[in-house]
């Protein structure tokens, strides 16, 4: 065996182990809960999670629907990709949107990122879970994304109001997941807990999983604000005086609401180039997420309130 | 080297840090991540900001803040729960669990240890081995970790003194002879200053061993032998009438199409037809792989069952000996029913005996009648139904279990099976030919258990008596179990402590079950203050047979009635552990019948009970 062959074999073994672990978690959720749902956010992690769910129950379809919380400010390419994916795989998709708040004028500009996220994402998600009676919800979060996520269990109990109590987590020993809930409680389940960003991209490459084209570099209309590049995805983005969208070759490392997700300048048009760029990067992936920067404990706070 | 260990060479290493509080575990992990360049620039900048705000090392960087990710942890400067961090070097990938040292959070250390192959056990060089060091070494050994790095940290505080380091290493080696560690690697280091973590320290030329990173990158944890084929069925996959697959993760061994396999509990034999995956059928599957199996024959197989190699079968028993790490806030009570999750099986079970607990300071075995938070002990477990398992040392995936509290749903213990207890397996359950249906036909009515619960003096016995009289007149076969005929005979040996109350009710429930099986309508009149035991009684019998009757009388009214003068004595301190006074009563959450005695007379209540029960009992005439 040559050195590169050994490296490939090791990569394959590591990815295969992660895949098996995630499939086990997904099956355990299907077996342990009355009414699970998979939160599908269209990004690369969701794409991997969905792919694993398809594998877990093959030749059957996953025995749960997908749910997308649509804030109304997703990139248009994301929505197109979402609808194509659901059609291609023949799955049920539930879309939840807080039309009432949108009509009231709640948007990322007039309300500030955190209030907007709270209303359009967290509250909409909680209402969706409650109204449809889901007792478990899969999320594609990974522990390597952020320091409070690094603290969360794979099976994470949420209180009746969907809050997370980080100081009272159940011990999670071996692969013996405790799926029992008291009335009113729900479970968040994170099958990708032990994956890193590099694992995700390596797996996407190995399995040729389709992802939203926004992850690859292309000339796109952007404006520069506070050192961040924002894509002008439609004409709802209010331009500051003198601001003119310019075409720049950019891509995204994570995808969210377009006014809250910064692009990076990049030449990476292919998966190989994306992988190479990620390896060389000195910045973390969440750097482009405008909502995480409020303060050191921003994510923990949001999770306590019911955010994923 | 075989093919398995070759592909796994230098693959992912899972490890944890453990040791006493403040020994520098989080600092070490932060340092390791930092010095291996696993911290992106934006997080480095955030670390510098955080260090100024929360740091414990003046204006210098506090590496622990990279891992202590909860607000409460940063404010208090301690680790509360496990953090999982990921590290990649050119040579290997790592999943690191940084666990808390504080005794209160021992269960979180066990969480991190349960999936680790190697433990970095930290010792503060200026303090030496402490109780927590010993406890964590003990738990790591119990959970099957075979590789220990003894990280003698804060070596800067003792002037890089080799003699002191050697003394600590020797003391640990001596203490570890009782354990099963394959490698013990002592390394002198300073997490705060980075000595011997990633970079070899110029201040300890006497250290001939590896740096921490060198060791972690090169250690071969060894192909964990997983023994013979084991496949706990996780999910039955039935998309249509033509396909029936059994989905799960191989817990041991290997399997190929054509292999003969056995359903462990029933002994039914069959063959593997296909190994189905979304990437096409496979010629073989190995331990750790998640697959879907189809079988050559139709066998009775569902979630919780185990497929195994017929030549090397797992144990099948309803009793076993095990080690327990207790994680519940409330202590372990022998005889109290808990939920046992073992592999994919979930069954009801009790700890039937506590053999001893372990003093983690000197590892002495002490007699015990309960285990409290963070205690480790050796116990016998009895289950409601037999399950398949292996000793934990042979296969952790089929030999580990957890206990779950029925009321709080908390995970309250981690268990490792030692061996089955054979006593039960020789008493084969006879399939009797005279069954309950036959007795029902003779009796002319259906059996039932009417479980009256309520405070002393609430009126349980009065109402139960009134009901029994009416049932008798209708020609029903009845029997009344109450304190007077059970406490004085069968349960003469029991007192009123929590443990005894649990055992009291367990016996009453078993007796009621026998009477019901004999076709009788059993009226049980016991205070039975705990929900868990009443639920256990309910679950002993088939659904529909058990009716909980809550005799709801406010304690003030009971005290006023005080038919036996007991409240007066209890108030005077002459009786201890009296329900409602110094022992709790947990009212039923969803009783079948809720009787309020302050608004109706006992006869009227008995009458209404009878009216409601008659159709179900087949006493319609
Ligand atoms: N002098 C010196 N101090 C150290 C060293 N390593 C850690 N410390 C300090 O020891 C204190 C405790 O460090 P932590 O890393 O939080 O300890 P811990 O073991 O993770 O503590 P818990 O997780 O709460 O049990 C901090 O103030 C560290 O800066 C070292 O090598 N030398
Ligand atoms: Mg710590």
Coordinates of C-alpha atoms in Angstrom, one line a residue, chain A:
Chain A
X1 CA 0.0 0.0 0.0
X2 CA 1.3 3.4 -0.9
X3 CA 1.1 6.3 1.5
X4 CA -1.8 8.0 -0.3
X5 CA -3.7 4.7 -0.5
X6 CA -3.3 4.3 3.3
X7 CA -4.6 7.8 3.8
X8 CA -7.6 7.2 1.6
X9 CA -8.3 3.9 3.4
X10 CA -8.2 5.7 6.8
X11 CA -10.4 8.5 5.5
X12 CA -12.9 5.9 4.3
X13 CA -12.8 4.0 7.6
X14 CA -13.4 7.2 9.5
X15 CA -16.3 8.4 7.4
X16 CA -17.8 4.9 7.4
X17 CA -17.7 4.9 11.2
X18 CA -19.3 8.3 11.3
X19 CA -22.0 7.2 8.8
X20 CA -22.8 4.1 10.9
X21 CA -23.0 6.1 14.1
X22 CA -25.4 8.6 12.5
X23 CA -27.6 5.9 11.0
X24 CA -27.9 4.2 14.3
X25 CA -29.0 7.5 15.9
X26 CA -31.6 8.1 13.2
X27 CA -33.0 4.6 13.5
X28 CA -33.1 4.9 17.3
X29 CA -35.1 8.0 17.0
X30 CA -37.6 6.4 14.6
X31 CA -38.0 3.5 17.1
X32 CA -38.1 5.6 20.3
X33 CA -40.5 8.3 19.5
X34 CA -44.2 8.6 18.5
X35 CA -43.9 11.3 16.0
X36 CA -40.4 12.5 14.9
X37 CA -39.7 15.2 12.3
X38 CA -36.5 16.1 10.5
X39 CA -35.6 19.8 10.5
X40 CA -34.4 20.5 7.0
X41 CA -32.5 23.7 6.6
X42 CA -31.3 23.1 3.0
X43 CA -27.6 23.6 3.8
X44 CA -24.8 21.1 3.4
X45 CA -25.3 19.6 6.9
X46 CA -29.0 19.1 6.2
X47 CA -28.1 17.5 2.8
X48 CA -25.8 15.0 4.6
X49 CA -28.3 14.3 7.3
X50 CA -31.1 13.7 4.8
X51 CA -28.8 11.4 2.8
X52 CA -28.1 9.4 5.9
X53 CA -31.8 9.1 6.7
X54 CA -32.4 7.8 3.2
X55 CA -29.7 5.2 3.8
X56 CA -31.0 4.3 7.3
X57 CA -34.4 3.1 6.1
X58 CA -33.5 1.9 2.6
X59 CA -35.4 0.3 0.7
X60 CA -38.2 2.1 2.6
X61 CA -38.5 5.9 2.8
X62 CA -37.7 7.6 6.1
X63 CA -40.7 7.2 8.4
X64 CA -40.9 10.9 9.2
X65 CA -41.6 14.1 7.3
X66 CA -39.2 17.0 6.7
X67 CA -39.9 20.5 8.1
X68 CA -38.4 23.7 6.8
X69 CA -38.8 26.9 8.8
X70 CA -38.9 29.5 6.1
X71 CA -38.1 33.0 7.3
X72 CA -39.0 34.4 3.9
X73 CA -35.4 35.7 3.6
X74 CA -33.7 32.5 2.3
X75 CA -31.6 32.7 -0.9
X76 CA -33.8 32.0 -3.9
X77 CA -31.5 29.2 -5.0
X78 CA -32.0 27.5 -1.6
X79 CA -35.8 27.3 -2.0
X80 CA -35.4 26.0 -5.6
X81 CA -32.9 23.4 -4.4
X82 CA -35.2 22.4 -1.5
X83 CA -38.2 21.8 -3.8
X84 CA -36.1 19.9 -6.3
X85 CA -34.7 17.7 -3.5
X86 CA -38.0 16.8 -2.0
X87 CA -39.4 16.0 -5.4
X88 CA -36.4 13.9 -6.4
X89 CA -36.5 11.8 -3.2
X90 CA -40.3 11.7 -3.0
X91 CA -40.6 12.9 0.5
X92 CA -43.1 14.9 2.5
X93 CA -42.1 18.5 3.3
X94 CA -43.8 20.8 5.8
X95 CA -43.0 24.4 5.4
X96 CA -43.6 26.8 8.3
X97 CA -43.6 30.5 7.8
X98 CA -44.7 33.2 10.2
X99 CA -46.8 35.2 7.8
X100 CA -48.4 37.2 10.5
X101 CA -45.1 38.5 11.8
X102 CA -43.9 39.1 8.2
X103 CA -47.0 41.1 7.5
X104 CA -46.3 43.1 10.7
X105 CA -43.0 44.0 9.0
X106 CA -40.6 41.8 11.0
X107 CA -37.5 41.7 8.9
X108 CA -33.7 41.5 9.5
X109 CA -33.1 45.2 8.9
X110 CA -35.7 47.0 11.0
X111 CA -35.6 44.5 13.9
X112 CA -32.0 43.6 14.3
X113 CA -30.6 40.1 13.7
X114 CA -31.5 38.6 17.1
X115 CA -35.1 39.7 17.4
X116 CA -35.7 38.8 13.8
X117 CA -34.2 35.3 14.4
X118 CA -36.2 34.9 17.6
X119 CA -39.5 35.7 15.9
X120 CA -39.1 34.3 12.4
X121 CA -37.0 31.2 13.3
X122 CA -37.2 30.1 16.9
X123 CA -40.8 31.0 17.6
X124 CA -42.0 29.7 14.2
X125 CA -40.1 26.5 14.8
X126 CA -41.5 26.0 18.3
X127 CA -45.1 26.7 17.1
X128 CA -44.6 24.3 14.3
X129 CA -43.4 21.5 16.6
X130 CA -46.2 22.2 19.1
X131 CA -49.1 22.4 16.6
X132 CA -48.1 19.3 14.7
X133 CA -47.3 17.4 17.9
X134 CA -43.8 16.3 17.1
X135 CA -42.0 14.7 20.0
X136 CA -38.6 14.6 18.5
X137 CA -36.9 16.8 15.9
X138 CA -33.6 16.0 14.1
X139 CA -31.2 18.9 13.6
X140 CA -28.0 18.9 11.6
X141 CA -25.9 20.8 14.2
X142 CA -22.3 19.6 14.8
X143 CA -20.3 19.9 17.9
X144 CA -17.4 21.4 16.1
X145 CA -19.4 24.5 15.1
X146 CA -19.5 26.4 18.3
X147 CA -18.4 26.0 21.9
X148 CA -21.9 25.6 23.5
X149 CA -22.8 23.0 20.8
X150 CA -19.7 21.1 21.9
X151 CA -21.5 20.6 25.2
X152 CA -24.8 19.3 24.0
X153 CA -25.9 15.7 24.0
X154 CA -26.9 13.7 20.9
X155 CA -30.3 13.3 22.4
X156 CA -31.1 16.6 24.0
X157 CA -34.1 17.0 26.2
X158 CA -36.1 20.3 25.8
X159 CA -38.6 21.5 28.4
X160 CA -42.2 22.1 27.7
X161 CA -41.3 25.6 26.3
X162 CA -38.5 24.0 24.2
X163 CA -35.8 25.4 26.4
X164 CA -32.4 23.8 26.9
X165 CA -31.0 23.4 30.4
X166 CA -27.3 22.8 29.9
X167 CA -26.7 22.2 33.6
X168 CA -29.2 19.4 33.8
X169 CA -28.3 17.2 30.9
X170 CA -28.9 13.4 31.2
X171 CA -25.7 11.4 31.2
X172 CA -25.4 9.8 27.8
X173 CA -23.5 6.6 28.2
X174 CA -22.3 4.3 25.3
X175 CA -24.8 4.2 22.5
X176 CA -27.7 3.5 25.0
X177 CA -29.7 6.6 24.3
X178 CA -32.5 7.4 26.7
X179 CA -35.5 8.4 24.6
X180 CA -38.1 8.8 27.4
X181 CA -39.9 12.1 27.9
X182 CA -42.2 13.5 30.5
X183 CA -45.5 15.0 29.2
X184 CA -44.7 18.3 27.4
X185 CA -41.0 17.6 26.9
X186 CA -39.6 17.1 23.5
X187 CA -36.3 15.8 22.2
X188 CA -33.8 17.4 19.8
X189 CA -31.7 14.8 18.1
X190 CA -28.3 15.6 16.5
X191 CA -27.1 12.7 14.3
X192 CA -24.1 14.7 13.1
X193 CA -22.8 15.7 16.5
X194 CA -19.4 14.1 15.9
X195 CA -18.9 15.3 12.3
X196 CA -16.5 18.1 11.5
X197 CA -16.8 20.5 8.6
X198 CA -14.1 18.6 6.9
X199 CA -16.0 15.3 7.4
X200 CA -19.1 16.8 5.8
X201 CA -17.3 18.0 2.7
X202 CA -15.3 14.7 2.4
X203 CA -18.5 12.8 2.7
X204 CA -20.3 14.9 0.2
X205 CA -17.5 14.2 -2.2
X206 CA -17.4 10.5 -1.5
X207 CA -21.1 10.1 -1.8
X208 CA -21.7 12.7 -4.6
X209 CA -24.5 14.3 -2.6
X210 CA -26.1 17.3 -4.3
X211 CA -25.7 20.6 -2.5
X212 CA -27.0 24.2 -3.2
X213 CA -24.8 25.8 -5.9
X214 CA -24.2 28.8 -3.6
X215 CA -21.4 26.8 -2.0
X216 CA -19.4 27.1 -5.2
X217 CA -17.7 30.3 -6.4
X218 CA -19.4 32.3 -9.1
X219 CA -19.8 35.9 -10.0
X220 CA -22.6 37.2 -7.8
X221 CA -23.9 40.7 -7.1
X222 CA -22.7 41.8 -3.6
X223 CA -22.3 44.9 -1.5
X224 CA -19.6 45.3 1.2
X225 CA -20.8 46.3 4.7
X226 CA -18.6 46.4 7.8
X227 CA -16.0 44.3 6.1
X228 CA -18.6 41.6 5.2
X229 CA -19.8 40.8 1.7
X230 CA -23.6 40.6 1.4
X231 CA -25.3 39.1 -1.6
X232 CA -28.1 41.2 -3.2
X233 CA -30.4 38.2 -3.8
X234 CA -33.4 40.3 -4.6
X235 CA -34.6 43.9 -4.5
X236 CA -35.7 43.7 -0.8
X237 CA -32.1 44.5 0.4
X238 CA -32.2 48.2 1.3
X239 CA -29.1 49.8 -0.2
X240 CA -27.3 52.5 1.7
X241 CA -26.8 55.8 -0.1
X242 CA -24.1 55.4 -2.7
X243 CA -24.0 51.6 -2.4
X244 CA -24.0 49.9 -5.8
X245 CA -24.0 46.1 -6.1
X246 CA -20.9 44.8 -7.7
X247 CA -20.2 41.5 -9.4
X248 CA -17.6 39.5 -7.4
X249 CA -16.6 36.0 -7.5
X250 CA -17.9 34.7 -4.2
X251 CA -19.2 31.6 -2.4
X252 CA -20.7 30.7 1.0
X253 CA -19.4 28.5 3.7
X254 CA -22.7 28.3 5.5
X255 CA -26.1 29.2 4.3
X256 CA -28.9 31.0 6.2
X257 CA -30.9 34.1 5.6
X258 CA -29.2 36.1 2.8
X259 CA -29.1 39.4 4.7
X260 CA -27.4 37.7 7.6
X261 CA -25.0 35.4 5.8
X262 CA -21.7 36.8 4.5
X263 CA -20.1 35.5 1.4
X264 CA -16.3 34.9 1.0
X265 CA -14.3 35.8 -2.1
X266 CA -13.3 32.6 -3.7
X267 CA -12.1 30.9 -6.8
X268 CA -13.4 27.5 -5.7
X269 CA -15.8 26.3 -8.4
X270 CA -15.5 22.6 -7.7
X271 CA -15.8 20.3 -4.7
X272 CA -12.0 19.6 -4.8
X273 CA -11.3 23.3 -4.8
X274 CA -13.8 23.9 -1.9
X275 CA -12.0 21.1 0.1
X276 CA -8.6 22.6 -0.6
X277 CA -9.8 26.1 0.4
X278 CA -11.4 24.9 3.6
X279 CA -8.1 23.1 4.5
X280 CA -6.1 26.3 4.0
X281 CA -8.6 28.6 5.7
X282 CA -7.6 30.4 8.9
X283 CA -11.1 31.3 9.7
X284 CA -13.9 29.2 11.2
X285 CA -17.0 28.5 9.3
X286 CA -19.4 30.4 11.5
X287 CA -17.5 33.6 10.9
X288 CA -20.0 34.4 8.1
X289 CA -22.9 34.1 10.4
X290 CA -23.9 37.5 11.5
X291 CA -26.2 36.3 14.3
X292 CA -23.5 34.6 16.4
X293 CA -21.4 37.6 17.0
X294 CA -23.5 39.4 19.6
X295 CA -21.5 38.1 22.5
X296 CA -19.6 35.1 23.7
X297 CA -22.7 33.2 25.0
X298 CA -25.0 34.2 22.1
X299 CA -25.5 30.7 20.9
X300 CA -26.1 29.2 24.3
X301 CA -28.7 31.9 25.0
X302 CA -30.5 31.2 21.8
X303 CA -30.5 27.4 22.5
X304 CA -31.9 28.0 26.0
X305 CA -34.7 29.8 24.3
X306 CA -35.4 26.9 22.0
X307 CA -33.2 27.6 19.0
X308 CA -31.5 24.6 17.5

